[in-house]
Amino acid sequence: MTGSPSRADCTISYLCAHFGKSQLWHTSGLLFAFFLTQACELTPRVMGWVLGSTLILNGLVDLFVGRWTNGRICDAAAAVRMQARAALAVAACFVLFAATPLVPSGWRLGWALATLGGFRLLYPLVDVAQNGLVPLMTGDGPRQRRLLAARNIVSSLAALAVAFLAAPLLIDRQPPSVYLLWSAAVAGLMAVSSASLARPAWSTKPMPVVPMGTTGARRDFPVVLFALAVMMIATTLFRTMEPYFAAFASRRIDILLWGAVGAMISQPLWVLAIGRQGMARALVGMAAMLVLAALLLTGPVRTTGLGMMVVGIVFGAGTSGLWLALWAMMAERAVPGRALRYVGTFTCMSKLAQGAGVLLVARVLARTPDGATTLSDPSSLPSGAMVMALAVMAAVALALAAYGWGISRTGSGGTAARPPRPVRSIPVPDRPRPAA
């Protein structure tokens, strides 16, 4: 079946599939660490190395998938078929990992590593293809930003759903069969929503291929990648410290919950701000929110209910805005016909940075005598690391804003971007006609 589906059908199917994929990803972040330490009896340090190294492997596979599909996946129909075919295998690896506690103790570690490795190797086939649909669906910058903002809201809803479901399961220590049922439900939702995404009659019209090296391939894409890497290392450091801060400092999970709320309510506002004020001014606003969160974490309100609510909202708004800006910059620079190559490179850098952030957290905790318990002290190394992470993210936003203003003045090639001044013309008087 060929032809183009309605824009609304495509958007709804895409957002449902992204919700399923996001729930699977957020759930994996909780269960992988929990099962490796509880079911396989790995030490937290070894668990960190296992998760960090496999996350880096995942990122490298993202890069490979992006390059392998370069020129092969040039339309939305091919991308949705690719992710739908891989979704079932990804779901199977996830459920099999969740069955680790049911495996005999002598086989658990090998079973967990094998299924975890399968998940990391196969997940990019779904992830890169789904993410690549944004530039494949439209080349219009404002519509891309609206779609990315809606996607970020859906991802925040998925994170909230996982948080509400996971809290009683992890705290009350349910039997292994309960975790298996939860994982099967999450994996099944991802597989079904990915299959449903392939049902509309997506357009099979290939995107025009632009030769590399032309003006379509923006030379400043490495700048976006560098900003992404720094931002993701800082974000991973802060988010990994959040549970410890809730356990030993604030005694409440307000930052996690209010951060998701701040991310959801701010996305339409960031789209509006970028459309009316421009990307550079919006980035300055994101930086201001992150600086405010950092200042509040150093003051006396850092552990109060009101303080945690404000920190969570401004943190969620600032980080989700920066995430939206980076994704929008990537999508605008993606060369038509080679969108998945750009997406694969982008997600590869994101996951490599997350892996580095996990290792950095382990390093910070290892160098602190009392580890995460010192988060109750605002002057401790872990507390300072959280504040520094917010400051680094604010610096990334300001640097991107300054870079954007520089580009608007000089152009991407260093030539003047301002239109030339009009040349003043001097009227020439009419010559007198010769007498007849």
XYZ file of C-alpha atoms in Angstrom:
436
model
C 0.000 0.000 0.000
C 1.426 3.351 -1.034
C 0.441 6.933 -0.610
C 0.782 9.468 2.145
C -1.074 9.104 5.455
C -2.613 12.099 7.146
C -0.229 14.206 9.178
C -2.272 13.618 12.344
C -2.153 9.814 11.933
C 1.607 9.896 11.481
C 2.139 12.139 14.498
C -0.115 10.125 16.837
C 1.435 6.807 15.785
C 4.921 8.245 16.205
C 4.228 9.642 19.676
C 2.677 6.355 20.841
C 5.738 4.448 19.615
C 8.044 6.930 21.306
C 6.125 6.519 24.570
C 6.590 2.735 24.414
C 10.282 3.037 23.579
C 10.864 5.632 26.309
C 9.156 3.488 28.936
C 11.367 0.561 27.989
C 14.501 2.713 28.198
C 13.596 4.272 31.570
C 12.664 0.863 32.993
C 15.941 -0.619 31.804
C 17.836 2.074 33.684
C 16.254 0.855 36.907
C 16.144 -2.915 36.435
C 19.589 -3.402 34.913
C 21.391 -1.955 37.925
C 18.992 -3.566 40.406
C 19.291 -7.101 39.012
C 23.048 -6.955 38.502
C 23.578 -6.075 42.168
C 20.738 -8.063 43.742
C 20.316 -11.146 41.541
C 23.892 -11.453 40.259
C 25.505 -10.101 43.451
C 27.882 -7.745 41.662
C 29.447 -4.918 43.643
C 28.232 -1.402 42.767
C 31.648 -0.598 41.248
C 31.579 -3.651 38.972
C 27.938 -2.971 38.118
C 28.899 0.568 37.106
C 31.628 -0.718 34.808
C 29.262 -3.279 33.258
C 26.521 -0.734 32.606
C 28.919 1.978 31.495
C 30.793 -0.266 29.055
C 27.611 -1.756 27.567
C 26.145 1.731 27.202
C 29.261 2.741 25.284
C 28.799 -0.390 23.153
C 25.225 0.713 22.494
C 26.465 4.106 21.327
C 29.026 2.578 18.962
C 26.316 0.382 17.457
C 24.219 3.537 16.974
C 27.080 4.978 14.942
C 27.388 1.779 12.902
C 23.644 1.605 12.225
C 23.597 5.241 11.144
C 26.445 4.686 8.699
C 25.113 1.341 7.471
C 21.703 2.830 6.675
C 23.317 5.861 5.003
C 21.753 5.962 1.546
C 19.725 2.791 2.231
C 16.995 4.278 4.448
C 15.976 7.413 2.571
C 12.236 7.587 3.315
C 9.905 7.302 6.285
C 8.361 4.003 5.120
C 11.717 2.221 5.164
C 12.540 3.621 8.622
C 9.284 2.439 10.220
C 9.689 -1.026 8.698
C 13.200 -1.280 10.110
C 12.193 -0.384 13.678
C 9.107 -2.614 13.587
C 11.128 -5.679 12.560
C 13.704 -5.155 15.304
C 11.237 -4.316 18.099
C 10.222 -7.914 18.815
C 13.832 -9.078 19.251
C 14.605 -6.110 21.521
C 11.539 -6.883 23.643
C 12.563 -10.545 23.909
C 16.067 -9.664 25.168
C 14.571 -7.307 27.751
C 12.134 -9.910 29.098
C 14.839 -12.574 29.190
C 17.054 -10.248 31.239
C 14.178 -9.705 33.677
C 14.031 -13.479 34.102
C 17.566 -13.521 35.554
C 16.409 -14.177 39.164
C 14.629 -17.327 37.979
C 17.839 -18.786 36.501
C 19.996 -21.077 38.716
C 22.496 -19.013 40.686
C 25.528 -20.443 38.924
C 24.213 -19.314 35.528
C 22.788 -15.930 36.477
C 25.774 -13.733 35.690
C 26.345 -15.281 32.263
C 22.630 -15.153 31.495
C 22.377 -11.497 32.548
C 25.439 -10.422 30.553
C 24.286 -12.312 27.434
C 20.773 -10.860 27.457
C 22.052 -7.395 28.384
C 24.527 -7.557 25.499
C 21.768 -8.632 23.111
C 19.620 -5.727 24.231
C 22.439 -3.208 23.758
C 23.241 -4.569 20.284
C 19.657 -4.659 18.989
C 18.132 -1.581 20.614
C 19.836 0.858 18.181
C 17.869 -0.667 15.287
C 14.696 0.637 16.923
C 16.174 3.784 18.429
C 17.965 5.187 15.377
C 15.083 4.426 13.020
C 12.445 6.029 15.258
C 14.581 9.086 15.981
C 15.346 9.446 12.280
C 11.662 9.906 11.502
C 11.786 13.524 12.712
C 13.937 14.801 9.810
C 12.387 12.221 7.442
C 8.833 13.404 8.153
C 9.521 17.066 7.465
C 12.348 19.425 6.614
C 10.479 22.411 8.042
C 12.315 23.751 11.106
C 9.280 25.016 13.081
C 7.365 21.779 12.528
C 10.413 19.743 13.556
C 10.604 21.708 16.809
C 6.899 21.178 17.508
C 7.270 17.442 16.896
C 10.369 17.249 19.089
C 8.608 19.162 21.866
C 5.631 16.787 21.742
C 8.061 13.884 21.827
C 9.800 15.289 24.911
C 6.433 15.646 26.682
C 5.609 12.015 25.897
C 9.023 10.927 27.180
C 8.425 12.811 30.438
C 5.060 11.091 30.830
C 6.797 7.747 30.333
C 9.365 8.654 32.993
C 6.606 9.577 35.433
C 4.773 6.316 34.757
C 7.944 4.323 35.391
C 8.678 6.259 38.584
C 5.214 5.639 40.024
C 5.286 1.949 39.107
C 8.886 1.300 40.090
C 8.862 2.956 43.513
C 6.623 0.377 45.272
C 8.205 -2.539 43.407
C 11.777 -1.632 44.266
C 11.112 -0.504 47.824
C 8.837 -3.388 48.830
C 11.073 -6.007 47.133
C 8.457 -8.013 45.265
C 8.950 -11.651 44.128
C 10.899 -12.132 40.844
C 7.716 -13.071 38.983
C 6.320 -9.569 39.578
C 9.352 -7.936 37.949
C 9.046 -10.361 35.057
C 5.382 -9.463 34.512
C 6.193 -5.739 34.705
C 9.007 -6.128 32.186
C 6.822 -8.191 29.862
C 4.134 -5.488 29.935
C 6.650 -2.730 29.188
C 8.359 -4.727 26.427
C 5.019 -5.737 24.946
C 3.870 -2.120 24.812
C 7.059 -1.150 22.992
C 6.709 -3.981 20.460
C 3.005 -3.321 19.793
C 3.440 0.448 19.445
C 6.417 -0.059 17.106
C 4.367 -2.420 14.958
C 1.447 0.025 14.946
C 3.758 2.763 13.733
C 4.287 0.770 10.539
C 0.561 0.455 9.803
C -0.117 3.861 8.217
C 0.691 4.066 4.519
C 3.880 6.041 4.927
C 5.249 7.729 1.862
C 7.773 5.660 -0.090
C 8.989 8.666 -2.041
C 12.755 8.795 -1.468
C 14.194 11.913 0.063
C 16.510 13.755 -2.312
C 20.127 12.841 -1.700
C 22.456 15.796 -1.331
C 26.147 15.095 -2.052
C 28.368 15.417 0.983
C 30.404 18.595 1.088
C 27.698 20.840 -0.334
C 25.891 23.563 1.538
C 23.320 20.989 2.729
C 25.951 19.296 4.914
C 26.491 21.914 7.585
C 30.113 22.123 8.647
C 29.211 23.119 12.211
C 27.637 19.751 13.082
C 30.722 18.863 15.225
C 29.929 21.904 17.371
C 26.493 20.437 18.114
C 28.049 17.063 18.940
C 30.575 18.608 21.330
C 27.849 20.568 23.122
C 25.762 17.397 23.344
C 28.632 15.426 24.881
C 29.324 18.003 27.595
C 25.622 18.428 28.341
C 24.975 14.658 28.611
C 27.942 14.037 30.925
C 26.680 16.779 33.251
C 23.055 15.596 33.034
C 24.006 11.990 33.762
C 26.055 13.077 36.761
C 23.166 15.097 38.193
C 20.450 12.505 37.506
C 22.517 9.631 38.880
C 23.047 11.612 42.082
C 19.342 12.444 42.416
C 18.280 9.214 44.185
C 21.154 9.542 46.666
C 20.224 13.177 47.322
C 16.624 12.108 47.989
C 17.766 9.329 50.325
C 20.399 11.187 52.361
C 19.630 14.916 52.059
C 16.069 15.941 51.240
C 14.325 12.684 52.243
C 11.918 13.264 49.364
C 11.867 12.547 45.601
C 10.642 16.009 44.665
C 13.416 16.834 42.182
C 12.655 13.744 40.108
C 8.900 14.328 40.025
C 8.901 18.106 39.648
C 11.654 17.828 37.050
C 9.339 15.769 34.840
C 6.548 18.286 35.410
C 8.838 21.191 34.538
C 9.950 19.435 31.370
C 6.370 18.841 30.232
C 4.962 22.313 30.862
C 7.999 24.118 29.431
C 8.175 22.436 26.022
C 5.389 24.455 24.332
C 6.834 27.612 25.885
C 10.305 26.887 24.491
C 8.857 26.254 21.023
C 7.044 29.587 21.230
C 10.143 31.382 22.515
C 12.371 29.966 19.770
C 9.823 30.890 17.106
C 9.368 34.467 18.327
C 12.688 35.395 19.932
C 15.102 33.087 18.133
C 17.172 30.150 19.320
C 19.959 32.253 20.876
C 17.673 34.213 23.210
C 15.817 31.040 24.196
C 19.145 29.413 25.102
C 19.943 32.330 27.405
C 16.628 31.707 29.176
C 17.505 28.016 29.586
C 20.880 28.953 31.060
C 19.213 31.319 33.532
C 16.961 28.529 34.817
C 19.889 26.160 35.301
C 21.854 28.832 37.168
C 18.836 29.411 39.421
C 18.666 25.682 40.189
C 22.386 25.664 41.044
C 22.027 28.644 43.391
C 19.074 27.067 45.187
C 21.038 23.861 45.749
C 23.723 25.817 47.572
C 21.320 27.700 49.858
C 19.294 26.874 52.969
C 16.181 25.925 50.932
C 17.929 22.990 49.250
C 16.106 20.390 51.371
C 12.730 22.108 51.896
C 9.590 21.096 50.036
C 9.219 24.470 48.313
C 12.901 24.594 47.443
C 12.829 21.111 45.927
C 9.746 21.982 43.896
C 11.380 25.085 42.420
C 14.678 23.278 41.802
C 12.865 20.421 40.083
C 10.746 22.663 37.857
C 13.572 24.965 36.727
C 15.946 22.002 36.293
C 13.388 20.121 34.207
C 12.580 23.197 32.147
C 16.228 24.114 31.563
C 17.500 20.655 30.669
C 14.501 19.750 28.498
C 14.833 23.068 26.684
C 18.509 22.442 26.008
C 17.690 18.913 24.876
C 15.054 20.315 22.490
C 17.522 22.869 21.135
C 20.228 20.278 20.456
C 17.821 17.892 18.743
C 16.439 20.743 16.639
C 19.952 21.790 15.623
C 20.757 18.223 14.598
C 17.534 17.802 12.616
C 18.059 21.091 10.783
C 21.567 20.039 9.773
C 20.643 16.510 8.678
C 21.270 16.163 4.942
C 18.161 14.937 3.071
C 18.593 11.283 2.178
C 21.191 10.801 4.919
C 19.105 11.614 7.989
C 19.790 8.339 9.810
C 23.535 8.877 9.547
C 23.195 12.152 11.425
C 20.802 10.640 13.959
C 23.085 7.644 14.552
C 26.076 9.906 15.122
C 24.035 12.122 17.453
C 22.685 9.264 19.593
C 26.108 7.618 19.602
C 27.637 10.723 21.131
C 24.778 10.940 23.629
C 25.271 7.375 24.875
C 29.059 7.608 24.948
C 28.668 10.696 27.125
C 26.169 8.894 29.366
C 28.620 6.034 29.809
C 31.355 8.504 30.706
C 28.973 10.200 33.141
C 28.251 6.907 34.922
C 31.962 6.263 35.331
C 32.443 9.822 36.603
C 29.766 9.311 39.260
C 31.487 6.140 40.441
C 34.743 8.085 40.637
C 33.196 10.907 42.673
C 31.577 8.528 45.150
C 34.753 6.462 45.464
C 36.825 9.543 46.350
C 34.425 10.541 49.140
C 34.989 8.820 52.502
C 31.287 8.390 53.290
C 30.132 8.201 49.686
C 26.622 9.373 48.870
C 25.727 9.937 52.529
C 27.727 13.187 52.443
C 25.114 14.733 50.120
C 23.473 16.021 53.293
C 26.480 18.370 53.561
C 26.289 21.210 50.976
C 30.091 21.525 50.974
C 30.820 17.846 50.245
C 32.282 16.642 46.949
C 29.055 14.914 45.747
C 26.984 18.028 46.577
C 29.488 20.209 44.766
C 29.414 17.833 41.789
C 25.639 18.276 41.466
C 25.940 22.058 41.531
C 28.844 21.956 39.086
C 26.791 19.795 36.713
C 24.074 22.461 36.606
C 26.670 25.185 36.020
C 28.230 23.223 33.158
C 24.838 22.774 31.473
C 24.198 26.512 31.799
C 27.612 27.203 30.252
C 26.759 24.926 27.311
C 23.531 26.862 26.696
C 25.347 30.213 26.829
C 28.113 28.969 24.530
C 25.551 27.794 21.976
C 23.772 31.137 22.224
C 27.026 33.033 21.641
C 27.866 30.737 18.723
C 24.411 31.314 17.237
C 24.786 35.083 17.473
C 28.224 34.833 15.865
C 26.855 32.775 12.981
C 24.015 35.240 12.456
C 26.566 38.036 12.072
C 29.357 36.348 10.102
C 27.698 33.408 8.353
C 28.811 29.786 8.615
C 31.712 30.326 6.254
C 33.087 33.439 7.928
C 31.690 35.848 5.321
C 29.370 38.650 6.189
C 25.851 37.469 6.791
C 24.299 40.930 6.685
C 22.720 41.970 3.415
C 24.850 44.445 1.427
C 24.024 48.078 1.825
C 21.973 49.462 -1.012
C 24.001 51.482 -3.473
C 22.917 55.072 -3.632
C 21.913 56.048 -7.119
C 22.315 59.591 -8.406
C 19.571 60.633 -10.764
C 20.864 61.636 -14.170
C 19.008 64.589 -15.677
C 17.370 64.088 -19.033
C 19.406 65.377 -21.922
C 17.718 68.099 -23.920
C 16.382 66.833 -27.185
C 17.913 68.410 -30.265
C 15.679 70.859 -32.100
C 13.864 69.435 -35.073
